[in-house]
Amino acid sequence: MSEKTGERYEESQLYKIRHSAAHVMAQAMLEFYPETKYTIGPPIENGFYYDFDIPQALTAEDLEKIEKRMRQIIAGGHPFIKKVVSAEEARKIFADQPYKLELIDGLEKGGMDEYGNPLAEKPEISIYQSDTFLDLCRGPHVENTRQINPSAIKLMSIAGAYWRGDEHNKMLTRIYGTAWKTPDELKNYLKMLEEAKARDHRKLGKELEIFTFDEEVGPGLPLWLPRGGVIIEELERVAKENEEKAGYVRVRTPNLAKEDLFLHSGHLPYYAESMYPPMELEGTKYYVKPMNCPMHHKIYGSKPRSYRDLPIRLAEYGTCYRYEKSGELFGLMRVRSMQMNDAHIYVPEELFEQEFMAVIGLYKKYFELFNIEKYIMRLSLHAREGLGKKYVDNERLWLKTEAMVRNAMTRGTVPFVEAQNEAAFYGPKIDVQIWSVIGKEFTLATNQVDFAQPARFNLVFMNKSGVEETPLCIHRAPLSTHERMIGFLLEHYAGNFPVWLSPEHVRVIPITDSQNEYAESIVRQLREEGIRASADISAQRMNAKIRVAQLMKVPYMLVVGENEAKAGLVSLRVRDGSRQDNIPPAEFIARAKDRIVRRAGEL
Ligand SMILES: [Zn+2]
Ligand SMILES: [Zn+2]
């Protein structure tokens, strides 16, 4: 997270503080455990980590000890001094550090940075020294350890991590830490983490009976329970309504296709690692689809198109399958099957900016609907030297579409940052980050401008001059996947969904069995009005029934006793604690329907 919009995290003071704290932590580790082999320690979102190869297991007490020593090192006021060295010199300095030697080889060969990540240019080799600690590093760092606030750092946890993320390599010990500018910032962050834990979508999803996983079905393949199914239906309704208004048409495509299709799209062989392995049928290989795009391209190409038909907007809540590594699966956020709010817009160049503006408008509409106040779009651009290698070789279209996207975002007053040299192969991409009400960051979706796939699939339209022209394609998914969106919404609302999204609008609670029949008649009346309701006719006492409904975060309870039944009234208890005794059912129905129809935030 960057501190202010427009500043790249990698250039921020916070990034330097965290990177420097990682060095200080590694120094402390080496002092306590001189046999430590240290690998890499980059800053990450909200903090930093360092991976160490050590023979013993670390405990929570060890973390305390290391943290205490870090504070002493910081207080020493050691400058960070950079020195550019040759590969030969670097090898001497890190002679007894095998992981560093491996990284030096990579740096010397080029094509890799000191973290082992791919790099376009051949880097210089530099080291940073602070106090007694030396690291292979290109910075940036704070000038002096005193610029790290010793009361604003904390070591958070210990985890296992494979060297270079490869499970065939040795398991290392990773220590996670966090660092901020002030103790207050640290305090707020820790508070947010605690709140986030209580709102964890995996916990709420289970308690509120939204989704489940089953060993026999398989990891990363969520099963949506009836209550989750209701939320899915509501989200799709929102998507369909908005997309219909914006001129989208809906299509349906199969879950699998022949190998040829994915070879044609270029997913194979490059994307093969993220796909489920193929199945063979009558001598032909079939794959379950990792994306809907190629099938939508085929639908576009299924008949001749004229400029009069464009833009063509094909929408589908398509189910895709991706092979995420077991260790990377995480609740609903990282799954292997996902239902995506997908659409592909085929548009001539001259209508692109306008069309992209409309997509941005859709995002803003959804942000408002879900009360998402903080969001940012990250526009990833090409780099000239990568043309023809990392990027499609069409500089004119790169510059033009990048300018049009930038324009659309500026005119749409969307906060955005630009990232040089991070685009996808076939066009600029726009990643959308959102923050929940408690300030937890989520990646919502990626939009893509694409000027390679339409050409690959020979998609054309007859332009005004009667000449065949290739359209641009916009890939967009503003409501993300159901999995990611509902995971986010669970945490954002802490399970207290607005009425329209609540799996159950109303729970009718008879005080004794004698009112069961009356309760059931109220339920029938509510259902007739399109309100999701059920009666709790269990043998429990009224207070227990109320507690159960509260735990399920049902927005409205209607309590009916002897008096209510006799008078044909209901007593309303709202989730926020307010109540209205003895009101006619019609009065409550009007209130509930109003909230549902308007998709209102208030109860
Ligand atoms: Zn460093
Ligand atoms: Zn797509």
Coordinates of C-alpha atoms and ligand atoms in Angstrom, one line a residue:
M1 CA 0.0 0.0 0.0
S2 CA 1.5 3.3 -0.9
E3 CA 1.1 6.1 1.6
K4 CA -0.4 8.6 -0.9
T5 CA -2.0 8.1 -4.2
G6 CA 0.4 8.5 -7.1
E7 CA 3.6 7.4 -5.2
R8 CA 5.0 4.1 -6.0
Y9 CA 5.5 1.9 -2.9
E10 CA 9.0 1.0 -4.2
E11 CA 10.0 4.6 -4.0
S12 CA 8.4 5.4 -0.7
Q13 CA 10.1 6.0 2.7
L14 CA 8.1 3.2 4.1
Y15 CA 9.6 0.8 1.6
K16 CA 13.1 1.9 2.6
I17 CA 12.3 1.5 6.3
R18 CA 11.0 -2.0 5.8
H19 CA 13.8 -3.0 3.5
S20 CA 16.3 -1.6 6.1
A21 CA 14.6 -3.4 9.0
A22 CA 15.0 -6.7 7.1
H23 CA 18.8 -6.1 7.0
V24 CA 18.8 -5.3 10.7
M25 CA 16.8 -8.5 11.4
A26 CA 19.3 -10.6 9.4
Q27 CA 22.2 -9.0 11.4
A28 CA 20.5 -10.0 14.7
M29 CA 19.9 -13.5 13.3
L30 CA 23.6 -13.9 12.4
E31 CA 24.7 -12.7 15.8
F32 CA 22.5 -15.3 17.6
Y33 CA 23.0 -18.1 15.1
P34 CA 26.4 -17.5 13.4
E35 CA 25.9 -20.6 11.2
T36 CA 22.8 -19.0 9.5
K37 CA 22.8 -19.0 5.8
Y38 CA 20.8 -16.0 4.7
T39 CA 18.9 -15.9 1.4
I40 CA 16.6 -13.0 0.5
G41 CA 14.7 -10.4 2.5
P42 CA 12.4 -8.1 0.5
P43 CA 9.9 -5.6 1.7
I44 CA 6.3 -6.7 1.2
E45 CA 2.9 -5.2 1.7
N46 CA 2.8 -3.9 5.3
G47 CA 6.2 -5.2 6.2
F48 CA 9.1 -7.4 5.3
Y49 CA 10.5 -10.9 5.6
Y50 CA 13.8 -12.7 5.4
D51 CA 14.4 -16.3 4.6
F52 CA 17.1 -18.1 6.6
D53 CA 18.6 -21.6 6.3
I54 CA 19.2 -22.6 10.0
P55 CA 19.3 -26.1 11.5
Q56 CA 17.1 -25.4 14.5
A57 CA 13.4 -24.4 14.8
L58 CA 12.7 -20.9 16.1
T59 CA 10.1 -20.2 18.8
A60 CA 8.1 -17.2 19.8
E61 CA 10.6 -16.4 22.5
D62 CA 13.4 -16.4 19.9
L63 CA 11.4 -13.8 18.0
E64 CA 11.3 -11.6 21.1
K65 CA 15.0 -11.9 21.6
I66 CA 15.7 -11.0 17.9
E67 CA 13.3 -8.1 18.1
K68 CA 15.0 -6.7 21.2
R69 CA 18.4 -7.0 19.6
M70 CA 17.1 -5.2 16.5
R71 CA 16.1 -2.2 18.7
Q72 CA 19.7 -2.1 20.0
I73 CA 21.2 -2.2 16.5
I74 CA 18.8 0.6 15.4
A75 CA 19.8 2.7 18.3
G76 CA 23.5 2.3 17.2
G77 CA 22.8 4.8 14.4
H78 CA 24.6 2.8 11.7
P79 CA 24.7 4.3 8.2
F80 CA 23.8 2.1 5.2
I81 CA 26.7 2.3 2.8
K82 CA 26.4 1.1 -0.8
K83 CA 29.4 -0.3 -2.8
V84 CA 29.3 -1.5 -6.4
V85 CA 31.5 -4.6 -6.7
S86 CA 32.5 -7.0 -9.4
A87 CA 31.1 -10.5 -9.4
E88 CA 34.5 -11.8 -8.3
E89 CA 34.6 -9.4 -5.3
A90 CA 31.0 -10.3 -4.4
R91 CA 31.9 -14.0 -4.4
K92 CA 34.8 -13.4 -2.0
I93 CA 32.6 -11.4 0.3
F94 CA 29.9 -14.1 0.4
A95 CA 32.3 -17.1 0.1
D96 CA 30.5 -19.0 3.0
Q97 CA 26.9 -18.0 1.9
P98 CA 25.9 -20.5 -0.8
Y99 CA 22.5 -18.9 -1.5
K100 CA 24.2 -15.5 -2.1
L101 CA 26.7 -17.2 -4.4
E102 CA 23.8 -18.6 -6.4
L103 CA 22.2 -15.1 -6.7
I104 CA 25.6 -13.6 -7.7
D105 CA 25.7 -16.1 -10.6
G106 CA 22.3 -15.0 -11.7
L107 CA 23.2 -11.3 -11.5
E108 CA 26.4 -11.9 -13.4
K109 CA 24.5 -13.8 -16.2
G110 CA 21.9 -11.1 -16.2
G111 CA 18.2 -11.6 -16.6
M112 CA 17.7 -11.9 -12.8
D113 CA 17.7 -9.5 -9.9
E114 CA 19.1 -10.1 -6.4
Y115 CA 15.8 -11.7 -5.4
G116 CA 16.0 -14.1 -8.3
N117 CA 13.1 -12.3 -10.1
P118 CA 13.4 -11.9 -13.9
L119 CA 14.9 -8.7 -15.0
A120 CA 15.1 -7.1 -18.5
E121 CA 18.5 -5.4 -18.3
K122 CA 21.8 -6.7 -16.9
P123 CA 22.2 -5.2 -13.4
E124 CA 25.3 -3.9 -11.6
I125 CA 26.2 -5.8 -8.5
S126 CA 26.1 -3.9 -5.3
I127 CA 26.3 -4.6 -1.6
Y128 CA 25.0 -2.6 1.3
Q129 CA 26.8 -2.5 4.7
S130 CA 25.2 -1.4 8.0
D131 CA 27.1 -2.0 11.2
T132 CA 28.6 -5.6 10.9
F133 CA 26.0 -6.8 8.3
L134 CA 26.6 -7.1 4.6
D135 CA 24.0 -7.9 2.0
L136 CA 23.9 -8.4 -1.7
C137 CA 21.4 -5.6 -2.5
R138 CA 20.6 -2.7 -4.8
G139 CA 18.7 -0.8 -2.2
P140 CA 17.1 1.5 -1.6
H141 CA 17.7 1.9 2.1
V142 CA 17.3 4.6 4.7
E143 CA 20.5 6.6 5.3
N144 CA 20.9 5.5 8.9
T145 CA 19.4 2.9 11.1
R146 CA 18.1 5.7 13.3
Q147 CA 15.5 6.5 10.6
I148 CA 13.8 3.2 11.6
N149 CA 11.6 3.9 14.6
P150 CA 12.4 1.2 17.1
S151 CA 8.9 1.4 18.6
A152 CA 7.3 1.0 15.2
I153 CA 8.7 -2.4 14.3
K154 CA 7.4 -5.9 15.3
L155 CA 8.3 -9.4 14.3
M156 CA 5.1 -11.1 13.5
S157 CA 5.5 -14.8 12.7
I158 CA 7.7 -17.7 11.6
A159 CA 6.8 -19.8 8.5
G160 CA 8.4 -22.3 6.2
A161 CA 9.3 -21.3 2.7
Y162 CA 11.1 -23.2 -0.1
W163 CA 14.1 -21.6 -1.6
R164 CA 13.0 -19.8 -4.8
G165 CA 9.4 -21.0 -4.0
D166 CA 10.2 -24.4 -5.5
E167 CA 9.1 -27.4 -3.5
H168 CA 12.0 -29.5 -4.7
N169 CA 14.4 -27.1 -2.9
K170 CA 15.2 -26.9 0.8
M171 CA 12.6 -25.6 3.2
L172 CA 13.8 -22.4 4.8
T173 CA 12.7 -20.5 7.9
R174 CA 10.9 -17.3 7.0
I175 CA 10.5 -14.5 9.6
Y176 CA 7.8 -12.0 8.9
G177 CA 8.1 -8.5 10.4
T178 CA 6.2 -5.3 10.1
A179 CA 7.6 -1.7 10.3
W180 CA 5.9 1.7 10.2
K181 CA 6.9 5.3 10.6
T182 CA 5.3 5.9 14.0
P183 CA 4.2 3.7 16.9
D184 CA 0.7 4.9 16.3
E185 CA 0.7 3.5 12.8
L186 CA 2.0 0.2 14.1
K187 CA -0.8 0.2 16.7
N188 CA -3.4 0.9 14.1
Y189 CA -2.1 -1.9 11.9
L190 CA -2.1 -4.4 14.7
K191 CA -5.6 -3.4 15.6
M192 CA -6.7 -3.8 12.0
L193 CA -5.2 -7.3 12.0
E194 CA -7.1 -8.3 15.1
E195 CA -10.3 -7.0 13.6
A196 CA -9.5 -8.7 10.3
K197 CA -9.1 -12.0 12.2
A198 CA -12.6 -11.7 13.6
R199 CA -13.9 -11.0 10.1
D200 CA -11.9 -13.7 8.4
H201 CA -14.1 -14.9 5.6
R202 CA -13.1 -18.5 6.2
K203 CA -14.5 -18.3 9.8
L204 CA -17.6 -16.3 8.9
G205 CA -18.2 -18.4 5.8
K206 CA -18.5 -21.4 8.0
E207 CA -20.5 -19.8 10.8
L208 CA -23.0 -18.2 8.4
E209 CA -23.2 -21.4 6.3
I210 CA -22.1 -19.6 3.1
F211 CA -19.6 -22.2 1.7
T212 CA -17.7 -25.3 2.5
F213 CA -14.8 -27.4 1.2
D214 CA -14.8 -31.2 1.2
E215 CA -11.8 -33.4 1.0
E216 CA -13.4 -35.7 -1.4
V217 CA -14.4 -32.9 -3.8
G218 CA -10.9 -31.6 -3.7
P219 CA -8.8 -28.7 -2.4
G220 CA -9.6 -25.2 -3.8
L221 CA -13.0 -26.3 -5.1
P222 CA -15.6 -24.5 -3.0
L223 CA -19.1 -25.8 -2.5
W224 CA -21.7 -23.0 -2.2
L225 CA -24.3 -23.8 0.5
P226 CA -27.9 -22.5 0.0
R227 CA -27.1 -19.3 1.8
G228 CA -24.1 -18.7 -0.4
G229 CA -26.2 -19.6 -3.4
V230 CA -28.6 -16.7 -2.5
I231 CA -25.7 -14.2 -2.5
I232 CA -24.5 -15.5 -5.8
E233 CA -28.0 -15.1 -7.3
E234 CA -28.2 -11.5 -6.0
L235 CA -24.8 -10.6 -7.4
E236 CA -25.6 -12.0 -10.8
R237 CA -28.8 -10.1 -10.8
V238 CA -26.9 -6.8 -10.2
A239 CA -24.4 -7.7 -12.9
K240 CA -27.1 -8.6 -15.4
E241 CA -29.2 -5.5 -14.8
N242 CA -26.2 -3.2 -15.2
E243 CA -24.8 -5.1 -18.1
E244 CA -28.1 -5.1 -19.9
K245 CA -28.4 -1.4 -19.5
A246 CA -24.9 -0.9 -20.9
G247 CA -25.7 -3.0 -24.0
Y248 CA -24.0 -6.3 -23.1
V249 CA -25.4 -9.5 -24.4
R250 CA -25.1 -12.8 -22.6
V251 CA -23.6 -16.0 -23.9
R252 CA -22.9 -19.5 -22.5
T253 CA -19.8 -21.5 -23.3
P254 CA -18.7 -25.1 -22.3
N255 CA -16.3 -25.8 -19.4
L256 CA -13.8 -27.6 -21.6
A257 CA -12.4 -27.4 -25.1
K258 CA -9.9 -29.1 -27.3
E259 CA -6.2 -28.5 -27.0
D260 CA -6.3 -26.7 -30.3
L261 CA -8.2 -23.8 -29.0
F262 CA -5.7 -23.1 -26.2
L263 CA -2.8 -23.5 -28.6
H264 CA -4.5 -21.0 -30.8
S265 CA -5.0 -18.5 -28.0
G266 CA -1.5 -19.0 -26.7
H267 CA -2.5 -20.3 -23.3
L268 CA -0.6 -23.4 -24.3
P269 CA 2.2 -24.0 -23.8
Y270 CA 3.0 -20.8 -21.9
Y271 CA 0.2 -21.0 -19.3
A272 CA 0.2 -24.8 -19.1
E273 CA 1.4 -24.9 -15.5
S274 CA -1.7 -23.0 -14.3
M275 CA -4.0 -25.3 -16.2
Y276 CA -5.5 -28.7 -15.1
P277 CA -3.8 -31.5 -17.0
P278 CA -5.6 -32.6 -20.1
M279 CA -8.0 -35.5 -20.5
E280 CA -7.8 -37.6 -23.7
L281 CA -10.9 -38.6 -25.6
E282 CA -10.9 -40.4 -29.0
G283 CA -7.3 -39.4 -29.6
T284 CA -7.9 -35.7 -28.9
K285 CA -6.8 -33.8 -25.8
Y286 CA -9.3 -31.7 -23.9
Y287 CA -8.6 -29.1 -21.3
V288 CA -11.0 -27.5 -18.7
K289 CA -10.9 -23.8 -19.5
P290 CA -8.7 -21.4 -17.4
M291 CA -10.3 -18.4 -19.1
N292 CA -13.4 -17.7 -21.1
C293 CA -11.7 -15.4 -23.7
P294 CA -11.0 -17.9 -26.5
M295 CA -14.6 -19.1 -26.5
H296 CA -15.9 -15.6 -26.7
H297 CA -13.5 -14.9 -29.5
K298 CA -15.0 -17.8 -31.3
I299 CA -18.5 -16.5 -30.8
Y300 CA -17.4 -13.1 -32.2
G301 CA -15.9 -14.9 -35.2
S302 CA -19.0 -17.1 -35.8
K303 CA -20.4 -14.6 -38.3
P304 CA -19.4 -11.5 -40.3
R305 CA -19.4 -8.3 -38.4
S306 CA -19.9 -4.7 -39.5
Y307 CA -18.8 -1.4 -37.8
R308 CA -22.5 -0.9 -37.3
D309 CA -22.6 -3.9 -34.9
L310 CA -19.7 -2.7 -32.7
P311 CA -19.0 -2.5 -29.9
I312 CA -20.1 -6.1 -29.3
R313 CA -20.1 -6.9 -25.5
L314 CA -20.2 -10.6 -24.7
A315 CA -20.9 -11.3 -21.1
E316 CA -20.9 -14.6 -19.2
Y317 CA -20.6 -15.7 -15.6
G318 CA -18.2 -18.4 -16.8
T319 CA -16.7 -21.0 -14.6
C320 CA -12.9 -21.3 -15.0
Y321 CA -10.5 -23.8 -13.6
R322 CA -6.9 -22.9 -12.7
Y323 CA -4.3 -25.1 -11.1
E324 CA -3.1 -23.1 -8.1
K325 CA -0.4 -24.8 -6.1
S326 CA -1.7 -26.5 -2.9
G327 CA 0.4 -24.3 -0.7
E328 CA -1.1 -21.2 -2.3
L329 CA -4.7 -22.1 -1.9
F330 CA -6.4 -19.7 0.6
G331 CA -10.1 -19.8 1.5
L332 CA -12.1 -18.2 -1.3
M333 CA -9.3 -15.9 -2.3
R334 CA -7.2 -18.5 -4.0
V335 CA -9.2 -21.3 -5.4
R336 CA -9.1 -23.7 -8.3
S337 CA -12.6 -23.2 -9.6
M338 CA -14.1 -19.8 -10.0
Q339 CA -17.1 -18.1 -11.5
M340 CA -16.1 -14.9 -13.1
N341 CA -18.1 -11.8 -13.9
D342 CA -16.5 -11.9 -17.3
A343 CA -17.1 -10.0 -20.5
H344 CA -15.2 -9.2 -23.6
I345 CA -15.9 -6.0 -25.5
Y346 CA -14.9 -5.8 -29.1
V347 CA -14.5 -2.2 -30.1
P348 CA -13.0 -0.2 -33.0
E349 CA -10.1 2.0 -32.1
E350 CA -12.2 5.2 -32.4
L351 CA -14.7 4.1 -29.8
F352 CA -12.2 2.6 -27.4
E353 CA -11.9 5.5 -25.0
Q354 CA -15.6 6.0 -24.7
E355 CA -16.1 2.3 -24.1
F356 CA -13.4 2.1 -21.5
M357 CA -15.0 5.1 -19.7
A358 CA -18.2 3.1 -19.5
V359 CA -16.3 0.2 -17.9
I360 CA -14.8 2.6 -15.3
G361 CA -18.3 3.9 -14.7
L362 CA -19.5 0.4 -13.9
Y363 CA -16.7 -0.1 -11.4
K364 CA -17.6 3.2 -9.7
K365 CA -21.3 2.2 -9.6
Y366 CA -20.3 -1.1 -7.8
F367 CA -17.9 0.7 -5.4
E368 CA -20.8 2.9 -4.4
L369 CA -23.3 0.0 -4.1
F370 CA -20.9 -1.9 -1.7
N371 CA -19.8 1.2 0.1
I372 CA -16.2 0.8 -1.0
E373 CA -14.6 4.1 -0.2
K374 CA -11.0 3.5 -0.9
Y375 CA -9.8 2.0 -4.1
I376 CA -7.0 2.5 -6.6
M377 CA -6.3 1.3 -10.1
R378 CA -2.8 0.4 -11.2
L379 CA -2.1 0.9 -14.9
S380 CA 0.7 -1.3 -16.1
L381 CA 2.5 0.1 -19.2
H382 CA 4.9 -1.4 -21.7
A383 CA 8.6 -0.4 -22.1
R384 CA 10.0 0.4 -25.5
E385 CA 13.0 -2.0 -25.2
G386 CA 10.6 -4.9 -24.6
L387 CA 8.7 -4.5 -27.9
G388 CA 8.8 -7.7 -29.9
K389 CA 10.0 -9.7 -26.9
K390 CA 8.0 -9.1 -23.7
Y391 CA 5.4 -7.1 -25.6
V392 CA 3.5 -7.3 -28.8
D393 CA 5.5 -5.3 -31.4
N394 CA 3.1 -2.5 -32.2
E395 CA 4.3 0.7 -30.6
R396 CA 1.6 2.8 -32.2
L397 CA -1.1 0.8 -30.5
W398 CA 0.7 0.7 -27.2
L399 CA 1.1 4.4 -27.0
K400 CA -2.4 5.1 -28.2
T401 CA -4.3 2.7 -25.9
E402 CA -2.2 3.7 -22.9
A403 CA -3.0 7.3 -23.5
M404 CA -6.7 6.5 -24.0
V405 CA -6.8 4.4 -20.8
R406 CA -5.0 7.2 -18.9
N407 CA -7.5 9.7 -20.3
A408 CA -10.5 7.7 -19.4
M409 CA -9.2 7.3 -15.8
T410 CA -8.5 10.9 -15.5
R411 CA -11.8 12.0 -16.9
G412 CA -13.6 9.4 -14.7
T413 CA -11.7 10.8 -11.7
V414 CA -10.4 7.4 -10.7
P415 CA -7.3 7.4 -8.4
F416 CA -4.6 5.5 -10.3
V417 CA -0.9 4.9 -10.4
E418 CA 1.3 3.9 -13.3
A419 CA 3.8 1.1 -13.4
Q420 CA 6.3 1.1 -16.2
N421 CA 7.3 -2.1 -17.9
E422 CA 4.7 -4.3 -16.1
A423 CA 2.1 -4.7 -18.8
A424 CA 0.9 -8.1 -20.1
F425 CA 2.2 -9.4 -23.4
Y426 CA -0.9 -8.3 -25.4
G427 CA -1.7 -4.8 -24.0
P428 CA -1.8 -2.5 -21.0
K429 CA -3.5 -3.9 -17.9
I430 CA -5.4 -2.3 -15.1
D431 CA -5.4 -4.0 -11.7
V432 CA -8.0 -2.8 -9.2
Q433 CA -7.2 -2.8 -5.5
I434 CA -9.9 -2.1 -3.0
W435 CA -9.9 -1.7 0.8
S436 CA -12.5 -3.0 3.2
V437 CA -14.0 -0.7 5.8
I438 CA -11.3 -1.8 8.3
G439 CA -8.5 -0.9 5.9
K440 CA -7.6 -4.4 4.7
E441 CA -6.5 -4.5 1.1
F442 CA -7.9 -6.8 -1.6
T443 CA -7.1 -7.4 -5.2
L444 CA -10.5 -7.2 -6.9
A445 CA -9.9 -7.7 -10.6
T446 CA -7.7 -7.2 -13.6
N447 CA -8.8 -5.4 -16.8
Q448 CA -6.9 -5.9 -19.9
V449 CA -6.7 -4.0 -23.1
D450 CA -5.9 -6.6 -25.8
F451 CA -4.6 -6.0 -29.3
A452 CA -3.1 -9.4 -29.9
Q453 CA -5.8 -11.9 -29.4
P454 CA -8.3 -10.5 -31.9
A455 CA -5.6 -10.7 -34.5
R456 CA -4.6 -14.2 -33.5
F457 CA -8.2 -15.3 -33.9
N458 CA -8.6 -13.4 -37.2
L459 CA -11.4 -11.3 -35.7
V460 CA -12.4 -8.5 -38.1
F461 CA -15.2 -6.2 -38.9
M462 CA -16.0 -4.3 -42.1
N463 CA -15.2 -0.7 -41.4
K464 CA -16.9 2.4 -42.9
S465 CA -14.7 2.3 -46.0
G466 CA -15.6 -1.3 -46.6
V467 CA -12.2 -2.6 -45.5
E468 CA -11.6 -5.4 -43.0
E469 CA -10.3 -4.1 -39.7
T470 CA -9.3 -5.8 -36.4
P471 CA -11.1 -4.7 -33.3
L472 CA -9.5 -4.1 -29.9
C473 CA -10.7 -6.3 -27.1
I474 CA -11.3 -5.2 -23.5
H475 CA -11.4 -8.0 -20.9
R476 CA -13.2 -6.8 -17.8
A477 CA -14.6 -8.4 -14.6
P478 CA -15.7 -5.6 -12.2
L479 CA -17.5 -8.0 -9.8
S480 CA -14.4 -10.2 -9.9
T481 CA -15.2 -13.9 -9.3
H482 CA -18.0 -14.9 -7.0
E483 CA -15.3 -16.5 -4.8
R484 CA -13.2 -13.4 -4.4
M485 CA -16.1 -11.0 -4.3
I486 CA -18.0 -12.9 -1.6
G487 CA -14.8 -13.5 0.4
F488 CA -14.3 -9.8 0.3
L489 CA -17.9 -8.9 1.1
L490 CA -18.0 -11.3 4.1
E491 CA -15.0 -9.4 5.6
H492 CA -16.1 -6.0 4.5
Y493 CA -19.5 -6.3 6.2
A494 CA -18.3 -8.7 8.9
G495 CA -21.2 -10.9 7.7
N496 CA -23.8 -8.1 8.4
F497 CA -24.9 -8.0 4.8
P498 CA -27.3 -5.2 3.6
V499 CA -30.8 -6.5 3.5
W500 CA -30.9 -7.1 -0.3
L501 CA -27.8 -9.4 0.0
S502 CA -28.8 -11.2 3.1
P503 CA -29.4 -14.9 2.5
E504 CA -32.4 -14.6 4.8
H505 CA -34.3 -11.3 5.1
V506 CA -36.6 -12.3 7.9
R507 CA -36.9 -14.9 10.7
V508 CA -40.3 -15.2 12.2
I509 CA -40.2 -16.3 15.8
P510 CA -43.3 -17.7 17.5
I511 CA -43.1 -17.4 21.3
T512 CA -44.9 -20.7 21.9
D513 CA -46.0 -23.6 19.8
S514 CA -49.5 -22.1 19.8
Q515 CA -48.3 -19.4 17.4
N516 CA -46.6 -21.7 15.0
E517 CA -49.4 -21.6 12.6
Y518 CA -49.7 -17.9 12.7
A519 CA -45.9 -17.6 12.1
E520 CA -46.2 -19.9 9.1
S521 CA -49.0 -17.7 7.7
I522 CA -46.8 -14.6 8.0
V523 CA -43.9 -16.4 6.3
R524 CA -46.3 -17.3 3.4
Q525 CA -47.3 -13.7 3.2
L526 CA -43.7 -12.5 3.1
R527 CA -42.6 -15.0 0.5
E528 CA -45.6 -13.9 -1.7
E529 CA -44.0 -10.4 -1.6
G530 CA -40.6 -11.7 -2.7
I531 CA -39.1 -11.5 0.8
R532 CA -36.9 -14.4 2.0
A533 CA -38.4 -15.6 5.2
S534 CA -38.6 -18.7 7.4
A535 CA -40.2 -19.5 10.8
D536 CA -38.3 -21.0 13.7
I537 CA -40.7 -23.6 15.0
S538 CA -38.1 -25.5 16.9
A539 CA -38.7 -26.6 20.5
Q540 CA -36.4 -23.9 21.8
R541 CA -37.4 -21.0 24.0
M542 CA -38.0 -17.6 22.4
N543 CA -34.7 -16.1 23.7
A544 CA -32.7 -19.0 22.3
K545 CA -34.5 -18.6 18.9
I546 CA -33.6 -14.9 18.9
R547 CA -30.0 -15.7 19.7
V548 CA -29.8 -18.2 16.9
A549 CA -31.2 -15.6 14.4
Q550 CA -28.7 -13.0 15.7
L551 CA -25.8 -15.3 15.2
M552 CA -26.9 -15.8 11.6
K553 CA -27.0 -12.0 11.3
V554 CA -30.5 -12.0 10.0
P555 CA -31.5 -8.3 9.5
Y556 CA -35.1 -8.6 10.7
M557 CA -36.9 -10.8 13.3
L558 CA -40.6 -10.8 13.7
V559 CA -41.6 -12.0 17.1
V560 CA -45.2 -13.3 17.4
G561 CA -46.9 -14.1 20.7
E562 CA -50.5 -14.6 21.7
N563 CA -51.4 -10.9 21.5
E564 CA -49.8 -10.4 18.1
A565 CA -51.6 -13.5 16.7
K566 CA -54.9 -12.4 18.1
A567 CA -54.6 -8.9 16.7
G568 CA -53.0 -10.0 13.4
L569 CA -49.8 -7.9 14.1
V570 CA -46.0 -8.6 14.4
S571 CA -43.3 -7.2 16.7
L572 CA -40.2 -6.2 14.7
R573 CA -36.6 -6.5 16.1
V574 CA -34.0 -5.2 13.8
R575 CA -30.4 -6.4 13.7
D576 CA -29.2 -3.0 14.9
G577 CA -31.1 -3.5 18.1
S578 CA -34.0 -1.2 17.4
R579 CA -37.6 -2.5 17.7
Q580 CA -41.2 -1.7 16.8
D581 CA -43.8 -3.6 18.7
N582 CA -47.3 -4.5 17.4
I583 CA -47.2 -3.3 13.8
P584 CA -49.3 -4.5 10.9
P585 CA -47.4 -7.0 8.7
A586 CA -48.1 -4.7 5.7
E587 CA -46.1 -1.9 7.4
F588 CA -43.1 -4.1 7.8
I589 CA -43.4 -5.5 4.3
A590 CA -43.3 -1.9 2.9
R591 CA -40.1 -1.2 4.8
A592 CA -38.4 -4.4 3.8
K593 CA -39.3 -4.2 0.2
D594 CA -38.1 -0.6 0.1
R595 CA -34.6 -1.6 1.3
I596 CA -34.5 -4.6 -1.0
V597 CA -35.6 -2.8 -4.2
R598 CA -33.3 0.1 -3.6
R599 CA -30.4 -2.2 -2.5
A600 CA -30.1 0.2 0.4
G601 CA -27.3 0.1 2.9
E602 CA -29.6 1.0 5.8
L603 CA -31.8 -1.5 7.6
Ligands
ZN1 ZN 18.8 -4.4 1.0
ZN2 ZN -10.6 -12.5 -21.1

